[in-house]
PDB file of C-alpha atoms in Angstrom:
ATOM      1  CA  MET G 219      22.899  52.636  -3.378  1.00 45.00           C
ATOM      2  CA  THR G 220      19.107  53.260  -3.497  1.00 52.00           C
ATOM      3  CA  ASP G 221      17.034  53.513  -0.804  1.00 58.00           C
ATOM      4  CA  PRO G 222      15.710  50.687  -0.217  1.00 59.00           C
ATOM      5  CA  TYR G 223      12.758  52.054   2.225  1.00 63.00           C
ATOM      6  CA  ARG G 224      11.112  54.067  -0.568  1.00 69.00           C
ATOM      7  CA  LYS G 225       7.628  55.033  -2.354  1.00 70.00           C
ATOM      8  CA  PRO G 226       7.024  52.026  -4.696  1.00 71.00           C
ATOM      9  CA  GLN G 227       5.421  53.201  -7.978  1.00 73.00           C
ATOM     10  CA  ALA G 228       3.200  50.816  -8.665  1.00 70.00           C
ATOM     11  CA  PRO G 229      -0.041  51.975  -5.966  1.00 75.00           C
ATOM     12  CA  ILE G 230      -1.173  49.485  -3.057  1.00 77.00           C
ATOM     13  CA  SER G 231      -3.454  49.138  -0.516  1.00 85.00           C
ATOM     14  CA  VAL G 232      -2.497  46.276   1.352  1.00 88.00           C
ATOM     15  CA  ASP G 233       1.279  45.252   3.070  1.00 88.00           C
ATOM     16  CA  CYS G 234       0.916  41.934   3.993  1.00 89.00           C
ATOM     17  CA  HIS G 235       4.068  41.393   4.856  1.00 89.00           C
ATOM     18  CA  VAL G 236       5.514  44.405   7.409  1.00 90.00           C
ATOM     19  CA  HIS G 237       7.386  43.247  10.988  1.00 90.00           C
ATOM     20  CA  LEU G 238       7.087  45.581  14.072  1.00 92.00           C
ATOM     21  CA  PHE G 239       7.719  44.528  17.554  1.00 93.00           C
ATOM     22  CA  PRO G 240       7.643  47.147  21.059  1.00 93.00           C
ATOM     23  CA  GLU G 241       9.630  50.016  20.635  1.00 92.00           C
ATOM     24  CA  LYS G 242      13.011  47.823  23.781  1.00 92.00           C
ATOM     25  CA  LEU G 243      12.390  44.738  21.444  1.00 91.00           C
ATOM     26  CA  PHE G 244      12.639  46.672  18.182  1.00 90.00           C
ATOM     27  CA  SER G 245      16.122  47.541  19.784  1.00 90.00           C
ATOM     28  CA  ALA G 246      17.110  44.853  20.616  1.00 90.00           C
ATOM     29  CA  ILE G 247      16.152  42.914  17.978  1.00 89.00           C
ATOM     30  CA  ARG G 248      18.127  45.199  15.522  1.00 88.00           C
ATOM     31  CA  ASP G 249      21.685  44.782  18.249  1.00 91.00           C
ATOM     32  CA  TRP G 250      21.503  41.150  18.495  1.00 90.00           C
ATOM     33  CA  PHE G 251      21.441  41.846  14.012  1.00 90.00           C
ATOM     34  CA  ALA G 252      24.211  44.130  14.218  1.00 91.00           C
ATOM     35  CA  LYS G 253      26.290  42.243  16.717  1.00 94.00           C
ATOM     36  CA  VAL G 254      25.932  39.134  13.892  1.00 95.00           C
ATOM     37  CA  ASP G 255      26.964  41.211  11.740  1.00 91.00           C
ATOM     38  CA  TRP G 256      24.029  41.255   9.621  1.00 88.00           C
ATOM     39  CA  ASP G 257      22.959  44.950   7.768  1.00 83.00           C
ATOM     40  CA  ILE G 258      20.021  46.086   7.733  1.00 80.00           C
ATOM     41  CA  CYS G 259      18.971  48.373   4.564  1.00 74.00           C
ATOM     42  CA  TYR G 260      17.096  49.922   7.624  1.00 73.00           C
ATOM     43  CA  CYS G 261      16.351  50.541  10.922  1.00 76.00           C
ATOM     44  CA  TYR G 262      13.237  52.917  11.609  1.00 81.00           C
ATOM     45  CA  GLU G 263      10.617  52.613  14.938  1.00 88.00           C
ATOM     46  CA  THR G 264       7.379  51.728  14.547  1.00 90.00           C
ATOM     47  CA  ARG G 265       5.302  54.202  14.513  1.00 92.00           C
ATOM     48  CA  LYS G 266       7.732  55.532  11.374  1.00 90.00           C
ATOM     49  CA  VAL G 267       7.267  52.995   9.367  1.00 89.00           C
ATOM     50  CA  LEU G 268       3.544  52.852   9.615  1.00 91.00           C
ATOM     51  CA  ASP G 269       3.141  56.378   9.412  1.00 91.00           C
ATOM     52  CA  ASP G 270       5.791  55.838   6.463  1.00 88.00           C
ATOM     53  CA  LEU G 271       3.665  53.001   5.135  1.00 88.00           C
ATOM     54  CA  GLN G 272       0.285  55.502   5.579  1.00 89.00           C
ATOM     55  CA  GLY G 273       1.967  58.232   3.033  1.00 87.00           C
ATOM     56  CA  PHE G 274       2.936  55.624   0.483  1.00 86.00           C
ATOM     57  CA  GLY G 275      -0.941  55.104   0.238  1.00 87.00           C
ATOM     58  CA  VAL G 276      -0.858  51.871   1.702  1.00 90.00           C
ATOM     59  CA  LYS G 277      -4.338  51.631   3.390  1.00 89.00           C
ATOM     60  CA  GLU G 278      -4.065  48.671   5.399  1.00 92.00           C
ATOM     61  CA  VAL G 279      -0.435  46.939   7.635  1.00 92.00           C
ATOM     62  CA  TRP G 280      -0.088  42.393   8.638  1.00 92.00           C
ATOM     63  CA  ALA G 281       1.911  42.938  11.066  1.00 91.00           C
ATOM     64  CA  LEU G 282       4.692  39.776  11.854  1.00 90.00           C
ATOM     65  CA  THR G 283       6.047  39.220  14.742  1.00 91.00           C
ATOM     66  CA  TYR G 284       6.988  36.675  16.634  1.00 88.00           C
ATOM     67  CA  ALA G 285       8.465  35.657  20.207  1.00 90.00           C
ATOM     68  CA  GLN G 286      12.604  34.791  20.582  1.00 85.00           C
ATOM     69  CA  LYS G 287      11.446  33.549  23.529  1.00 89.00           C
ATOM     70  CA  PRO G 288       9.420  31.447  25.960  1.00 93.00           C
ATOM     71  CA  GLY G 289       6.816  33.358  27.263  1.00 92.00           C
ATOM     72  CA  MET G 290       6.509  36.627  24.972  1.00 92.00           C
ATOM     73  CA  ALA G 291       2.972  35.566  22.154  1.00 94.00           C
ATOM     74  CA  GLU G 292       0.766  36.722  24.656  1.00 93.00           C
ATOM     75  CA  GLN G 293       2.360  40.526  25.515  1.00 93.00           C
ATOM     76  CA  LEU G 294       3.159  40.529  22.073  1.00 94.00           C
ATOM     77  CA  ASN G 295       0.204  39.490  20.934  1.00 93.00           C
ATOM     78  CA  GLN G 296      -2.039  42.548  23.454  1.00 94.00           C
ATOM     79  CA  TRP G 297       0.810  44.976  22.110  1.00 93.00           C
ATOM     80  CA  LEU G 298      -0.457  44.022  18.068  1.00 90.00           C
TER      81      LEU G 298
END
């Protein structure tokens, strides 16, 4: 199986679809996917994702996050 998280062949400067979350929430999300047997090809922490993208030459990331429960949006927006 090839690595789904690899340096792109063509240069990119913006990645407009990057899911980022605080680590505790990221861990809970990964745990949920594991419980429903949904294989996530790459399970990296936020810092590694950002470092790798920067290493690939990405200069801007449009972070996507979502509130899984009522009342989470404000905290997530502050974190972003």
